[in-house]
Amino acid sequence: MKRLGILFVISAPSGAGKSTICISLRQTPDTVYAVSCTTRAPRAGEIDGEDYHFMHPDEFERRIAAGDFLEYARVHNHYYGTLRQTIVDHLRDGIDVLVDIDIQGAASIRQSTDSFIRDSLVDIFIMPPNLEELRHRLIKRGTETAEQIEFRLAAAAAEMKCWREYRYTIISGSMEEDLQKFRAITRAERYLSRRIISLET
Ligand code: 5GP
């Protein structure tokens, strides 16, 4: 018997603590983090191919036309997208894949015409405790200007209304609490009968 991989989709307003979860999970052997493509500029310390595949908009649009993306969206005035092939290969090999995408990307995966993708999907929303805490975390992160922080907070308020569309919602607390809640979800999802396939003929 073998298990098919799970496509864990995590969405959260920026600063909600999602990156911390993603970074910790990247260090576990049973889950692969799918690196997204983006047309935004790298932030200080970000590494091409590790944080994102940083792409020129022309290249991004060429790959949209080639059908290479499982989903893509415009977020904060830039393109962001998830490449299809590596994800599908991992899922078929029984390896879980984690993607960190916005609410539009999660919605388009939910509506995928590919039933293999829909069946593998487990979507999780990370809800910041409140907007003030989010503002505080963004200021502390120090990677955006005051204007960009206000822009992201306005986007966050809109994103936070979508939590019901997700199968799971984690109300963000400390990093350790968030990780424990996430691990509880992953553990149970791995034992779903429908994910097990029998190799007997
Ligand atoms: P940031 O610029 O802070 O790294 O990410 C901004 C937003 O883009 C976040 O909400 C993040 O989840 C989203 N994002 C990152 N990668 C993807 C992707 O491949 N597809 C979509 N739809 N959103 C993404």
Tab-separated table of C-alpha atoms and ligand atoms in Angstrom:
chain	number	residue	atom	x	y	z
A	1	MET	CA	0.000	0.000	0.000
A	2	LYS	CA	1.152	3.510	-0.580
A	3	ARG	CA	-0.082	6.961	0.265
A	4	LEU	CA	-0.563	9.803	-2.186
A	5	GLY	CA	0.976	13.130	-1.258
A	6	ILE	CA	-0.991	15.995	0.261
A	7	LEU	CA	-0.973	19.491	-1.153
A	8	PHE	CA	-0.910	21.763	1.902
A	9	VAL	CA	-1.947	25.261	0.903
A	10	ILE	CA	-1.282	27.911	3.539
A	11	SER	CA	-2.657	31.430	3.217
A	12	ALA	CA	-2.341	34.315	5.608
A	13	PRO	CA	-2.076	38.069	5.447
A	14	SER	CA	1.577	39.120	5.305
A	15	GLY	CA	3.048	39.267	8.781
A	16	ALA	CA	0.610	36.684	10.194
A	17	GLY	CA	3.384	34.229	10.928
A	18	LYS	CA	3.024	32.014	7.899
A	19	SER	CA	6.623	32.374	6.759
A	20	THR	CA	7.829	31.138	10.140
A	21	ILE	CA	5.692	28.010	9.790
A	22	CYS	CA	6.896	27.496	6.241
A	23	ILE	CA	10.558	27.916	7.191
A	24	SER	CA	10.262	25.367	10.036
A	25	LEU	CA	8.478	22.869	7.815
A	26	ARG	CA	11.059	23.220	5.107
A	27	GLN	CA	13.464	21.582	7.511
A	28	THR	CA	11.356	18.421	7.881
A	29	PRO	CA	12.143	15.491	5.573
A	30	ASP	CA	8.560	14.411	4.794
A	31	THR	CA	7.364	17.706	3.315
A	32	VAL	CA	8.674	19.614	0.336
A	33	TYR	CA	8.239	23.364	0.119
A	34	ALA	CA	7.265	24.433	-3.396
A	35	VAL	CA	9.155	27.601	-4.246
A	36	SER	CA	6.866	30.085	-6.008
A	37	CYS	CA	7.753	32.386	-8.875
A	38	THR	CA	7.366	36.126	-8.516
A	39	THR	CA	8.049	39.295	-10.459
A	40	ARG	CA	8.660	41.337	-7.310
A	41	ALA	CA	12.225	42.342	-6.432
A	42	PRO	CA	14.092	40.231	-3.864
A	43	ARG	CA	14.172	41.619	-0.320
A	44	ALA	CA	17.469	41.885	1.498
A	45	GLY	CA	18.648	38.370	2.328
A	46	GLU	CA	16.267	36.564	-0.026
A	47	ILE	CA	17.868	33.961	-2.238
A	48	ASP	CA	16.761	33.179	-5.785
A	49	GLY	CA	15.534	29.580	-6.031
A	50	GLU	CA	15.110	29.304	-2.262
A	51	ASP	CA	12.687	32.051	-1.256
A	52	TYR	CA	11.265	32.549	-4.740
A	53	HIS	CA	12.212	32.067	-8.347
A	54	PHE	CA	12.552	35.766	-9.144
A	55	MET	CA	11.390	36.341	-12.701
A	56	HIS	CA	11.139	39.123	-15.246
A	57	PRO	CA	7.472	39.886	-16.085
A	58	ASP	CA	8.081	38.829	-19.745
A	59	GLU	CA	9.312	35.417	-18.621
A	60	PHE	CA	6.398	35.084	-16.197
A	61	GLU	CA	3.908	35.858	-18.969
A	62	ARG	CA	5.623	33.402	-21.316
A	63	ARG	CA	5.182	30.681	-18.684
A	64	ILE	CA	1.524	31.633	-18.166
A	65	ALA	CA	0.989	31.191	-21.912
A	66	ALA	CA	2.832	27.847	-21.823
A	67	GLY	CA	0.430	26.618	-19.109
A	68	ASP	CA	3.272	26.006	-16.648
A	69	PHE	CA	1.436	27.375	-13.597
A	70	LEU	CA	-0.908	25.385	-11.383
A	71	GLU	CA	-2.178	28.805	-10.337
A	72	TYR	CA	-0.995	32.384	-10.512
A	73	ALA	CA	-2.313	35.731	-9.317
A	74	ARG	CA	-1.511	39.431	-9.103
A	75	VAL	CA	-0.726	40.199	-5.461
A	76	HIS	CA	0.406	43.631	-4.241
A	77	ASN	CA	0.927	44.726	-7.887
A	78	HIS	CA	3.199	41.804	-8.817
A	79	TYR	CA	2.716	38.361	-10.349
A	80	TYR	CA	3.051	35.334	-8.097
A	81	GLY	CA	2.611	31.740	-9.295
A	82	THR	CA	3.099	28.084	-8.436
A	83	LEU	CA	4.691	25.784	-11.010
A	84	ARG	CA	2.601	22.714	-11.772
A	85	GLN	CA	4.952	19.900	-12.754
A	86	THR	CA	7.157	19.462	-9.690
A	87	ILE	CA	4.096	19.554	-7.433
A	88	VAL	CA	2.249	16.860	-9.358
A	89	ASP	CA	5.361	14.641	-9.507
A	90	HIS	CA	5.881	14.869	-5.741
A	91	LEU	CA	2.229	14.152	-4.954
A	92	ARG	CA	2.248	11.054	-7.170
A	93	ASP	CA	5.430	9.883	-5.400
A	94	GLY	CA	3.672	10.196	-2.017
A	95	ILE	CA	5.576	13.296	-0.936
A	96	ASP	CA	3.625	16.100	0.745
A	97	VAL	CA	4.003	19.554	-0.740
A	98	LEU	CA	3.561	22.852	1.049
A	99	VAL	CA	2.682	26.012	-0.853
A	100	ASP	CA	2.349	29.490	0.576
A	101	ILE	CA	-0.110	31.362	-1.608
A	102	ASP	CA	-2.658	34.153	-1.361
A	103	ILE	CA	-6.458	33.809	-1.180
A	104	GLN	CA	-6.859	34.061	-4.977
A	105	GLY	CA	-4.347	31.253	-5.552
A	106	ALA	CA	-6.038	29.050	-2.935
A	107	ALA	CA	-9.434	29.683	-4.561
A	108	SER	CA	-8.160	28.720	-7.993
A	109	ILE	CA	-6.641	25.464	-6.693
A	110	ARG	CA	-9.948	24.679	-4.951
A	111	GLN	CA	-11.703	25.158	-8.291
A	112	SER	CA	-9.141	23.163	-10.264
A	113	THR	CA	-10.634	20.998	-13.005
A	114	ASP	CA	-8.047	18.339	-12.120
A	115	SER	CA	-9.642	16.009	-9.544
A	116	PHE	CA	-6.200	14.668	-8.523
A	117	ILE	CA	-5.243	18.188	-7.401
A	118	ARG	CA	-8.589	18.814	-5.664
A	119	ASP	CA	-8.388	15.499	-3.785
A	120	SER	CA	-4.863	16.181	-2.603
A	121	LEU	CA	-5.690	19.667	-1.317
A	122	VAL	CA	-5.697	20.604	2.372
A	123	ASP	CA	-6.109	24.361	2.744
A	124	ILE	CA	-5.286	26.232	5.928
A	125	PHE	CA	-5.831	29.886	6.794
A	126	ILE	CA	-3.613	31.513	9.398
A	127	MET	CA	-5.568	34.262	11.081
A	128	PRO	CA	-3.659	37.022	12.860
A	129	PRO	CA	-5.156	37.743	16.315
A	130	ASN	CA	-6.068	41.286	15.173
A	131	LEU	CA	-4.946	44.057	12.804
A	132	GLU	CA	-3.019	45.939	15.485
A	133	GLU	CA	-0.899	42.873	16.220
A	134	LEU	CA	-0.337	42.473	12.492
A	135	ARG	CA	0.787	46.098	12.192
A	136	HIS	CA	3.161	45.524	15.100
A	137	ARG	CA	4.636	42.384	13.469
A	138	LEU	CA	5.087	44.135	10.111
A	139	ILE	CA	6.832	47.103	11.724
A	140	LYS	CA	9.064	44.725	13.683
A	141	ARG	CA	9.925	42.789	10.505
A	142	GLY	CA	11.221	46.032	9.042
A	143	THR	CA	11.168	44.944	5.385
A	144	GLU	CA	8.467	47.359	4.157
A	145	THR	CA	8.134	51.147	4.133
A	146	ALA	CA	5.361	52.789	6.192
A	147	GLU	CA	3.331	53.221	2.997
A	148	GLN	CA	3.775	49.558	2.007
A	149	ILE	CA	2.728	48.494	5.519
A	150	GLU	CA	-0.527	50.470	5.231
A	151	PHE	CA	-1.139	48.913	1.807
A	152	ARG	CA	-0.553	45.410	3.179
A	153	LEU	CA	-2.778	46.067	6.212
A	154	ALA	CA	-5.637	47.138	3.946
A	155	ALA	CA	-5.119	43.956	1.890
A	156	ALA	CA	-4.963	41.920	5.114
A	157	ALA	CA	-8.346	43.231	6.284
A	158	ALA	CA	-9.889	42.023	3.008
A	159	GLU	CA	-8.067	38.649	3.119
A	160	MET	CA	-9.159	37.990	6.704
A	161	LYS	CA	-12.787	37.921	5.539
A	162	CYS	CA	-12.063	34.772	3.500
A	163	TRP	CA	-11.143	32.416	6.325
A	164	ARG	CA	-14.376	30.394	6.005
A	165	GLU	CA	-13.396	29.241	2.530
A	166	TYR	CA	-10.575	27.182	4.049
A	167	ARG	CA	-10.939	23.713	5.558
A	168	TYR	CA	-8.854	24.735	8.582
A	169	THR	CA	-8.215	28.027	10.362
A	170	ILE	CA	-5.366	28.525	12.807
A	171	ILE	CA	-5.668	31.614	14.993
A	172	SER	CA	-2.075	32.709	15.225
A	173	GLY	CA	-0.446	32.730	18.648
A	174	SER	CA	3.208	32.113	19.354
A	175	MET	CA	5.336	30.504	16.668
A	176	GLU	CA	5.464	27.260	18.665
A	177	GLU	CA	1.673	27.179	19.147
A	178	ASP	CA	1.089	27.747	15.432
A	179	LEU	CA	3.476	24.958	14.548
A	180	GLN	CA	1.825	22.536	16.952
A	181	LYS	CA	-1.619	23.267	15.509
A	182	PHE	CA	-0.313	22.851	11.998
A	183	ARG	CA	1.322	19.536	12.881
A	184	ALA	CA	-1.965	18.271	14.397
A	185	ILE	CA	-3.664	18.932	11.057
A	186	THR	CA	-0.938	17.273	8.999
A	187	ARG	CA	-0.879	14.203	11.228
A	188	ALA	CA	-4.580	13.469	10.898
A	189	GLU	CA	-4.754	14.260	7.187
A	190	ARG	CA	-2.006	11.730	6.464
A	191	TYR	CA	-4.242	8.875	7.660
A	192	LEU	CA	-7.293	9.604	5.510
A	193	SER	CA	-8.320	6.335	3.885
A	194	ARG	CA	-8.829	7.951	0.529
A	195	ARG	CA	-5.187	8.898	0.351
A	196	ILE	CA	-4.102	5.253	0.588
A	197	ILE	CA	-3.862	3.277	-2.606
A	198	SER	CA	-3.403	-0.437	-2.817
A	199	LEU	CA	-0.616	-1.582	-5.131
A	200	GLU	CA	-2.180	-5.065	-5.438
A	201	THR	CA	-3.756	-5.826	-8.787
B	1	5GP	P1	5.494	38.361	-0.171
B	1	5GP	O1	5.740	39.399	-1.232
B	1	5GP	O2	5.275	38.975	1.183
B	1	5GP	O3	6.550	37.281	-0.173
B	1	5GP	O4	4.139	37.615	-0.552
B	1	5GP	C1	3.011	38.366	-0.810
B	1	5GP	C2	1.831	37.444	-0.970
B	1	5GP	O5	1.964	36.645	-2.138
B	1	5GP	C3	1.597	36.477	0.179
B	1	5GP	O6	0.225	36.546	0.551
B	1	5GP	C4	1.911	35.144	-0.410
B	1	5GP	O7	1.139	34.108	0.172
B	1	5GP	C5	1.520	35.347	-1.845
B	1	5GP	N1	2.165	34.363	-2.710
B	1	5GP	C6	3.431	33.891	-2.643
B	1	5GP	N2	3.634	32.978	-3.600
B	1	5GP	C7	2.476	32.845	-4.285
B	1	5GP	C8	2.056	32.044	-5.378
B	1	5GP	O8	2.788	31.228	-5.934
B	1	5GP	N3	0.770	32.212	-5.806
B	1	5GP	C9	-0.088	33.092	-5.219
B	1	5GP	N4	-1.326	33.157	-5.710
B	1	5GP	N5	0.270	33.859	-4.171
B	1	5GP	C10	1.535	33.752	-3.713
